[in-house]
Amino acid sequence: MQPAEIRYYLQRAIDLSREGMTAAKGGPFGCVIVKDGVLLAEGYNRVTSENDPTAHAEVVAIREACRKLGTFQLEGCLLFSSCEPCPMCLGAIYWARPMAVYFAATRGDAARAGFDDAVIYGEIALEGADRSIPFTHVPMEGAEAVFEEWVNKAGRKEY
């Protein structure tokens, strides 16, 4: 992809971030997904308008792109975000497996606007009991057996 095309799609993501923010849908974040030079999906942050903490621009766009493609992976796709993806979106991006990600603003820029993900990045590195929201492992009989069943399941769809 040529630099002018990259800038074009990043500008669209920035425009979407402003559109969603101005319409009071959520924070100032936008995302587009492109495949084979065609804009496949786009999204802006909808966290506050949908009362959904997972409705970040990247997740909204990934969901739309996957629906359109009829698959849970974005093979051959490029993702363009108005800002460096947060930890949740980073995880969603890795699960979706696009070919590449381009972003305009940095997480530092977002932090200066009040969207600071540093605490989440720090929490990930901690053991469960040491996190600000404690995570407690409670071993349960049968929990591991489900994974064994998955491993032995005929015709399972890998992802």
mmCIF file of C-alpha atoms in Angstrom, residues 72-152:
data_model
loop_
_atom_site.group_PDB
_atom_site.id
_atom_site.type_symbol
_atom_site.label_atom_id
_atom_site.label_comp_id
_atom_site.label_asym_id
_atom_site.label_seq_id
_atom_site.Cartn_x
_atom_site.Cartn_y
_atom_site.Cartn_z
ATOM 1 C CA PHE A 72 -13.833 -14.627 12.454
ATOM 2 C CA GLN A 73 -10.450 -13.691 11.010
ATOM 3 C CA LEU A 74 -9.407 -10.728 8.908
ATOM 4 C CA GLU A 75 -6.904 -12.482 6.678
ATOM 5 C CA GLY A 76 -5.524 -10.103 4.073
ATOM 6 C CA CYS A 77 -7.062 -7.045 5.763
ATOM 7 C CA LEU A 78 -5.445 -3.824 6.928
ATOM 8 C CA LEU A 79 -6.703 -1.982 10.008
ATOM 9 C CA PHE A 80 -6.417 1.798 10.277
ATOM 10 C CA SER A 81 -7.076 3.425 13.644
ATOM 11 C CA SER A 82 -7.180 7.064 14.640
ATOM 12 C CA CYS A 83 -5.181 6.099 17.750
ATOM 13 C CA GLU A 84 -2.878 3.350 18.949
ATOM 14 C CA PRO A 85 -5.171 0.544 20.092
ATOM 15 C CA CYS A 86 -5.804 0.010 23.802
ATOM 16 C CA PRO A 87 -4.983 -3.357 25.425
ATOM 17 C CA MET A 88 -8.492 -4.729 24.808
ATOM 18 C CA CYS A 89 -8.450 -3.732 21.151
ATOM 19 C CA LEU A 90 -4.904 -5.024 20.802
ATOM 20 C CA GLY A 91 -6.149 -8.418 21.986
ATOM 21 C CA ALA A 92 -9.109 -8.307 19.587
ATOM 22 C CA ILE A 93 -6.783 -7.372 16.733
ATOM 23 C CA TYR A 94 -4.475 -10.294 17.455
ATOM 24 C CA TRP A 95 -7.456 -12.688 17.579
ATOM 25 C CA ALA A 96 -8.766 -11.262 14.275
ATOM 26 C CA ARG A 97 -5.304 -11.498 12.662
ATOM 27 C CA PRO A 98 -5.285 -8.656 10.123
ATOM 28 C CA MET A 99 -2.210 -8.323 7.938
ATOM 29 C CA ALA A 100 -1.117 -4.984 9.457
ATOM 30 C CA VAL A 101 -2.261 -2.112 11.668
ATOM 31 C CA TYR A 102 -1.675 1.599 11.068
ATOM 32 C CA PHE A 103 -2.494 4.250 13.676
ATOM 33 C CA ALA A 104 -2.298 8.054 13.808
ATOM 34 C CA ALA A 105 -2.223 9.249 17.450
ATOM 35 C CA THR A 106 -0.270 7.432 20.160
ATOM 36 C CA ARG A 107 -1.393 6.056 23.508
ATOM 37 C CA GLY A 108 0.504 8.988 25.042
ATOM 38 C CA ASP A 109 -1.704 11.397 23.085
ATOM 39 C CA ALA A 110 -4.774 9.522 24.363
ATOM 40 C CA ALA A 111 -3.474 9.601 27.943
ATOM 41 C CA ARG A 112 -3.101 13.393 27.801
ATOM 42 C CA ALA A 113 -6.804 13.548 26.844
ATOM 43 C CA GLY A 114 -7.798 11.379 29.812
ATOM 44 C CA PHE A 115 -7.728 7.961 28.120
ATOM 45 C CA ASP A 116 -4.807 6.435 29.988
ATOM 46 C CA ASP A 117 -4.268 2.732 29.358
ATOM 47 C CA ALA A 118 -1.027 2.582 31.349
ATOM 48 C CA VAL A 119 -2.827 1.157 34.373
ATOM 49 C CA ILE A 120 -4.209 -1.713 32.258
ATOM 50 C CA TYR A 121 -0.817 -2.480 30.729
ATOM 51 C CA GLY A 122 0.595 -2.535 34.274
ATOM 52 C CA GLU A 123 -2.199 -4.759 35.569
ATOM 53 C CA ILE A 124 -1.606 -7.360 32.851
ATOM 54 C CA ALA A 125 1.889 -7.999 34.166
ATOM 55 C CA LEU A 126 0.678 -8.581 37.751
ATOM 56 C CA GLU A 127 -0.366 -11.864 39.312
ATOM 57 C CA GLY A 128 -4.135 -12.104 39.705
ATOM 58 C CA ALA A 129 -4.236 -11.478 43.445
ATOM 59 C CA ASP A 130 -2.062 -8.361 43.070
ATOM 60 C CA ARG A 131 -4.329 -6.589 40.575
ATOM 61 C CA SER A 132 -6.528 -3.655 41.565
ATOM 62 C CA ILE A 133 -9.496 -5.886 40.735
ATOM 63 C CA PRO A 134 -8.438 -9.181 42.335
ATOM 64 C CA PHE A 135 -8.497 -12.268 40.131
ATOM 65 C CA THR A 136 -8.826 -15.485 42.130
ATOM 66 C CA HIS A 137 -8.246 -18.941 40.722
ATOM 67 C CA VAL A 138 -10.802 -21.395 42.088
ATOM 68 C CA PRO A 139 -10.032 -24.888 40.763
ATOM 69 C CA MET A 140 -13.237 -26.694 39.820
ATOM 70 C CA GLU A 141 -13.679 -30.316 38.945
ATOM 71 C CA GLY A 142 -14.520 -30.626 35.269
ATOM 72 C CA ALA A 143 -13.157 -27.265 34.175
ATOM 73 C CA GLU A 144 -10.011 -28.744 32.622
ATOM 74 C CA ALA A 145 -11.998 -31.646 31.148
ATOM 75 C CA VAL A 146 -13.768 -29.227 28.799
ATOM 76 C CA PHE A 147 -10.398 -28.349 27.264
ATOM 77 C CA GLU A 148 -9.562 -32.025 26.862
ATOM 78 C CA GLU A 149 -12.910 -32.487 25.120
ATOM 79 C CA TRP A 150 -12.017 -29.595 22.813
ATOM 80 C CA VAL A 151 -8.655 -31.156 21.961
ATOM 81 C CA ASN A 152 -10.378 -34.437 21.066
#
